[in-house]
Short mmCIF file of C-alpha atoms and ligand atoms in Angstrom, two decimals:
data_model
loop_
_atom_site.label_atom_id
_atom_site.label_comp_id
_atom_site.label_asym_id
_atom_site.label_seq_id
_atom_site.Cartn_x
_atom_site.Cartn_y
_atom_site.Cartn_z
CA MET J 1 44.29 -18.77 -103.37
CA LYS J 2 47.42 -18.28 -101.26
CA PHE J 3 45.76 -15.25 -99.65
CA ALA J 4 42.60 -17.41 -98.72
CA ARG J 5 44.65 -20.05 -97.26
CA ALA J 6 46.67 -17.63 -95.18
CA LEU J 7 43.34 -16.02 -93.96
CA ASN J 8 42.33 -19.72 -93.03
CA ILE J 9 45.40 -20.42 -91.03
CA ALA J 10 45.29 -16.94 -89.26
CA LEU J 11 41.53 -17.56 -88.39
CA CYS J 12 42.30 -20.94 -86.95
CA LEU J 13 45.07 -19.45 -84.86
CA VAL J 14 42.71 -16.79 -83.70
CA LEU J 15 40.33 -19.35 -82.88
CA ALA J 16 42.72 -21.61 -80.84
CA GLY J 17 43.86 -18.48 -79.03
CA ILE J 18 40.39 -17.71 -77.72
CA TRP J 19 39.87 -21.36 -76.71
CA ALA J 20 43.21 -21.15 -74.89
CA PHE J 21 42.19 -18.07 -73.21
CA ILE J 22 38.76 -19.27 -72.16
CA ALA J 23 40.43 -22.49 -70.81
CA LEU J 24 43.10 -20.73 -68.84
CA THR J 25 41.09 -18.04 -67.35
CA ARG J 26 38.13 -20.34 -66.18
CA PRO J 27 38.45 -20.38 -62.26
CA ASP J 28 36.47 -23.43 -61.81
CA GLN J 29 36.40 -25.96 -64.70
CA ARG J 30 32.95 -27.35 -63.51
CA ARG J 31 31.06 -24.05 -63.56
CA ARG J 32 30.42 -21.62 -66.51
CA ASN J 33 33.21 -19.44 -67.41
CA PHE J 34 33.77 -15.69 -66.88
CA ARG J 35 30.31 -13.85 -66.43
CA TRP J 36 29.93 -10.29 -67.96
CA ILE J 37 27.99 -7.92 -65.65
CA PRO J 38 26.78 -10.60 -63.12
CA GLN J 39 24.46 -8.03 -61.72
CA MET J 40 22.34 -8.81 -64.71
CA GLU J 41 22.33 -12.50 -63.96
CA ASP J 42 21.82 -12.16 -60.34
CA PRO J 43 19.12 -9.37 -60.00
CA LEU J 44 18.23 -8.31 -56.36
CA ALA J 45 14.51 -8.54 -57.37
CA PHE J 46 12.79 -11.75 -55.82
CA GLU J 47 12.37 -14.47 -58.31
CA THR J 48 9.14 -16.47 -58.19
CA GLN J 49 9.63 -19.93 -56.76
CA LYS J 50 13.70 -19.30 -55.95
CA ARG J 51 15.53 -18.81 -52.87
CA PHE J 52 16.49 -14.92 -52.71
CA LEU J 53 19.61 -13.42 -51.45
CA PRO J 54 22.34 -16.07 -50.26
CA GLY J 55 21.87 -16.91 -46.86
CA ALA J 56 18.47 -15.09 -46.28
CA PRO J 57 15.80 -17.43 -44.84
CA GLY J 58 12.78 -18.15 -46.67
CA GLU J 59 11.65 -18.19 -50.26
CA ALA J 60 10.10 -15.52 -52.44
CA VAL J 61 6.88 -17.47 -52.30
CA GLY J 62 6.27 -17.67 -48.68
CA ALA J 63 4.80 -20.76 -46.97
CA ALA J 64 1.11 -20.51 -46.44
CA ALA J 65 0.11 -19.15 -42.98
CA PRO J 66 -0.97 -21.87 -40.64
CA GLY J 67 -4.38 -22.83 -40.79
CA THR J 68 -4.99 -21.53 -44.41
CA VAL J 69 -5.65 -23.08 -47.68
CA ALA J 70 -4.81 -22.28 -51.36
CA ARG J 71 -7.72 -20.93 -53.22
CA GLY J 72 -9.37 -23.69 -55.10
CA PHE J 73 -7.52 -26.40 -53.23
CA LEU J 74 -9.68 -27.25 -50.44
CA PRO J 75 -8.30 -30.47 -48.58
CA PHE J 76 -10.45 -33.47 -49.10
CA PRO J 77 -8.75 -35.85 -46.22
CA TYR J 78 -10.07 -39.08 -47.42
CA LYS J 79 -8.86 -42.26 -49.31
CA ALA J 80 -10.61 -44.50 -51.76
CA THR J 81 -11.30 -47.08 -49.15
CA PRO J 82 -14.45 -48.23 -47.81
CA GLU J 83 -13.62 -47.36 -44.25
CA ASP J 84 -12.96 -43.51 -45.44
CA ALA J 85 -16.28 -43.73 -47.39
CA ASP J 86 -18.01 -44.53 -44.18
CA ARG J 87 -16.18 -41.88 -42.29
CA ALA J 88 -17.01 -39.24 -45.04
CA GLY J 89 -20.65 -40.43 -44.32
CA ARG J 90 -20.33 -39.41 -40.62
CA GLU J 91 -18.32 -36.24 -41.12
CA LEU J 92 -19.77 -34.58 -44.35
CA SER J 93 -23.10 -32.97 -44.88
CA SER J 94 -24.64 -31.25 -47.69
CA PRO J 95 -24.09 -27.43 -47.60
CA LEU J 96 -27.19 -27.00 -49.98
CA LYS J 97 -30.74 -26.78 -49.36
CA SER J 98 -33.31 -28.46 -51.82
CA THR J 99 -34.67 -25.12 -53.18
CA PRO J 100 -36.34 -25.35 -56.39
CA GLU J 101 -33.36 -23.83 -58.11
CA ASN J 102 -30.93 -26.19 -56.62
CA LEU J 103 -33.03 -29.04 -57.72
CA ARG J 104 -33.29 -27.82 -61.39
CA SER J 105 -29.48 -27.48 -61.44
CA GLY J 106 -28.93 -31.15 -59.77
CA ALA J 107 -31.29 -32.57 -62.51
CA ARG J 108 -28.95 -30.74 -65.06
CA ILE J 109 -25.87 -32.27 -63.44
CA PHE J 110 -27.39 -35.67 -63.10
CA ALA J 111 -28.35 -35.87 -66.80
CA ALA J 112 -25.01 -34.69 -67.97
CA TYR J 113 -22.72 -36.91 -65.68
CA CYS J 114 -24.84 -39.80 -63.91
CA PHE J 115 -27.64 -40.60 -66.55
CA PRO J 116 -25.31 -42.32 -68.92
CA CYS J 117 -24.73 -45.38 -66.58
CA HIS J 118 -27.28 -44.73 -63.61
CA GLY J 119 -30.44 -44.01 -66.13
CA PRO J 120 -32.91 -41.34 -66.19
CA GLY J 121 -34.68 -42.54 -63.09
CA GLY J 122 -31.42 -43.90 -61.16
CA ASN J 123 -32.51 -47.50 -62.00
CA GLY J 124 -29.09 -48.35 -63.34
CA ASP J 125 -30.40 -48.70 -66.83
CA GLY J 126 -28.41 -45.87 -68.46
CA PRO J 127 -27.83 -46.12 -72.38
CA VAL J 128 -24.07 -47.32 -72.01
CA THR J 129 -25.47 -50.20 -70.17
CA ARG J 130 -26.89 -51.39 -73.38
CA ARG J 131 -23.39 -51.09 -74.96
CA GLY J 132 -21.61 -53.63 -72.76
CA VAL J 133 -20.70 -51.34 -69.67
CA PRO J 134 -21.59 -53.29 -66.50
CA ALA J 135 -24.77 -51.86 -65.06
CA PRO J 136 -24.70 -50.12 -61.94
CA PRO J 137 -26.92 -51.00 -59.00
CA SER J 138 -30.09 -48.89 -58.58
CA LEU J 139 -29.77 -45.56 -56.74
CA LEU J 140 -33.27 -46.26 -55.28
CA SER J 141 -32.49 -49.27 -53.22
CA GLY J 142 -32.81 -49.37 -49.51
CA ASN J 143 -29.30 -49.41 -49.22
CA MET J 144 -29.08 -46.02 -51.01
CA ILE J 145 -31.96 -44.51 -49.31
CA THR J 146 -30.04 -44.74 -45.86
CA MET J 147 -26.73 -44.09 -47.31
CA ALA J 148 -25.46 -40.92 -45.90
CA ASP J 149 -25.05 -37.93 -48.25
CA GLY J 150 -21.41 -37.64 -47.33
CA LYS J 151 -20.89 -41.40 -48.29
CA ILE J 152 -22.49 -40.62 -51.59
CA TYR J 153 -20.03 -37.63 -52.03
CA HIS J 154 -17.14 -39.76 -51.29
CA ILE J 155 -18.32 -42.23 -53.80
CA ILE J 156 -18.71 -39.38 -56.48
CA SER J 157 -15.12 -37.82 -55.58
CA LEU J 158 -13.07 -40.99 -55.54
CA GLY J 159 -15.16 -43.61 -57.29
CA ARG J 160 -16.02 -47.04 -56.23
CA GLY J 161 -15.45 -50.41 -57.81
CA ASN J 162 -16.53 -50.06 -61.47
CA MET J 163 -17.36 -46.44 -61.01
CA SER J 164 -14.47 -43.98 -61.47
CA ALA J 165 -13.88 -40.74 -59.67
CA TYR J 166 -15.73 -37.85 -60.87
CA ALA J 167 -13.67 -35.34 -58.69
CA SER J 168 -11.99 -33.78 -61.96
CA GLN J 169 -15.08 -33.33 -63.78
CA LEU J 170 -17.45 -32.18 -61.34
CA GLU J 171 -16.61 -29.41 -58.67
CA ARG J 172 -17.66 -29.81 -55.28
CA GLY J 173 -20.83 -27.98 -55.31
CA ASP J 174 -21.93 -29.71 -58.34
CA ARG J 175 -21.34 -33.08 -56.63
CA TRP J 176 -23.63 -32.05 -53.75
CA LEU J 177 -26.38 -30.86 -56.43
CA ALA J 178 -26.12 -34.41 -58.04
CA ILE J 179 -26.85 -35.93 -54.78
CA LEU J 180 -29.83 -33.53 -54.17
CA HIS J 181 -31.33 -34.85 -57.27
CA VAL J 182 -30.62 -38.61 -56.34
CA ARG J 183 -32.70 -37.79 -53.27
CA ALA J 184 -35.46 -36.26 -55.45
CA LEU J 185 -35.46 -39.55 -57.59
CA GLN J 186 -35.84 -41.51 -54.35
CA ALA J 187 -38.51 -39.34 -53.11
CA ALA J 188 -40.37 -39.63 -56.60
CA ALA J 189 -39.98 -43.54 -56.54
CA LYS J 190 -41.36 -43.57 -53.10
CA ALA J 191 -44.32 -41.24 -54.05
CA ALA J 192 -45.17 -43.57 -57.14
CA LYS J 193 -44.93 -46.57 -55.09
CA GLY J 194 -47.34 -45.00 -52.57
CA LYS J 195 -49.90 -44.15 -55.38
CA ALA J 196 -49.62 -47.89 -56.80
CA LYS J 197 -50.82 -49.40 -53.46
C1 HEC F 201 -19.45 -44.79 -66.29
C2 HEC F 201 -20.71 -45.11 -65.42
C3 HEC F 201 -21.09 -44.16 -64.20
C4 HEC F 201 -21.18 -42.95 -64.15
C5 HEC F 201 -21.00 -41.90 -65.16
C6 HEC F 201 -21.79 -42.90 -62.87
N1 HEC F 201 -21.73 -43.98 -62.11
FE1 HEC F 201 -22.19 -44.11 -60.23
N2 HEC F 201 -21.82 -46.21 -60.33
C7 HEC F 201 -21.44 -46.84 -61.44
C8 HEC F 201 -21.26 -48.16 -61.13
C9 HEC F 201 -20.74 -49.20 -62.11
C10 HEC F 201 -21.37 -48.37 -59.88
C11 HEC F 201 -21.11 -49.66 -58.95
C12 HEC F 201 -19.82 -49.36 -58.44
C13 HEC F 201 -19.14 -50.64 -57.56
O1 HEC F 201 -18.81 -51.49 -58.50
O2 HEC F 201 -19.61 -50.97 -56.29
C14 HEC F 201 -21.75 -47.03 -59.06
C15 HEC F 201 -22.17 -46.92 -58.13
C16 HEC F 201 -22.67 -45.80 -57.49
C17 HEC F 201 -23.18 -45.27 -56.20
C18 HEC F 201 -23.27 -46.52 -55.26
C19 HEC F 201 -24.49 -47.40 -55.20
C20 HEC F 201 -24.82 -48.39 -54.28
O3 HEC F 201 -25.75 -48.89 -54.25
O4 HEC F 201 -23.89 -48.56 -53.19
C21 HEC F 201 -23.72 -44.11 -56.34
C22 HEC F 201 -24.33 -43.52 -54.81
C23 HEC F 201 -23.39 -43.59 -57.59
N3 HEC F 201 -22.88 -44.61 -58.33
C24 HEC F 201 -23.73 -42.28 -57.80
C25 HEC F 201 -23.21 -41.50 -58.92
C26 HEC F 201 -23.61 -40.45 -59.34
C27 HEC F 201 -24.25 -39.29 -58.38
C28 HEC F 201 -23.04 -40.10 -60.43
C29 HEC F 201 -22.90 -38.70 -61.26
C30 HEC F 201 -22.35 -37.73 -60.78
C31 HEC F 201 -22.43 -41.31 -60.90
N4 HEC F 201 -22.76 -42.25 -60.03
C32 HEC F 201 -22.06 -41.42 -62.21
C33 HEC F 201 -21.17 -46.39 -62.80
C34 HEC F 201 -21.26 -44.97 -63.00
#
């Protein structure tokens, strides 16, 4: 029992000694104490996202060269405003041709992403409108027929009114494909009207 107490006291003294040593040898009380083999903490190799070598200019990850963009991050210099929608209509045009293959892909995209609200024929009678979601306007209206592809692209990308943005669901090419299908629906509606007369 006596021995255990003596050992406890001795260990406490050793601990107090270590604390005192650490406190007294700390050169800067605001920083971490003594560093053992600092070369291992400060490697010469570049560390990603960090400045390297004190005083050297630049970073391990260099700035992008002027006039270049990161892969997959093409700029889309438009805001979700009616003015920018009109500007997109003037400045952007579809990079796609209405080949049979593109039209098939467009129909698939439309069926997955637009049909629930806009309906199979674009009449604004999709299944969700029967469940309390406000019906969108018809995609076959005169306004829509004259609307520039770029403006539709802007609406799909950034949303408008009750329609939310689809940029995170649809990549750029898929948005243009959906527009091809909207045009195909308009052409089909026009042809059907012509026949009815
Ligand atoms: C969640 C339902 C919903 C989905 C899904 C949806 N839309 Fe819409 N869309 C709307 C609503 C609601 C409006 C009316 C927006 C407003 O308030 O101006 C609209 C408006 C539009 C307009 C403008 C119509 C006009 O007459 O000005 C276009 C073009 C359009 N949508 C295309 C699409 C396309 C293409 C897709 C598929 C990629 C799509 N939308 C998916 C609900 C939806």
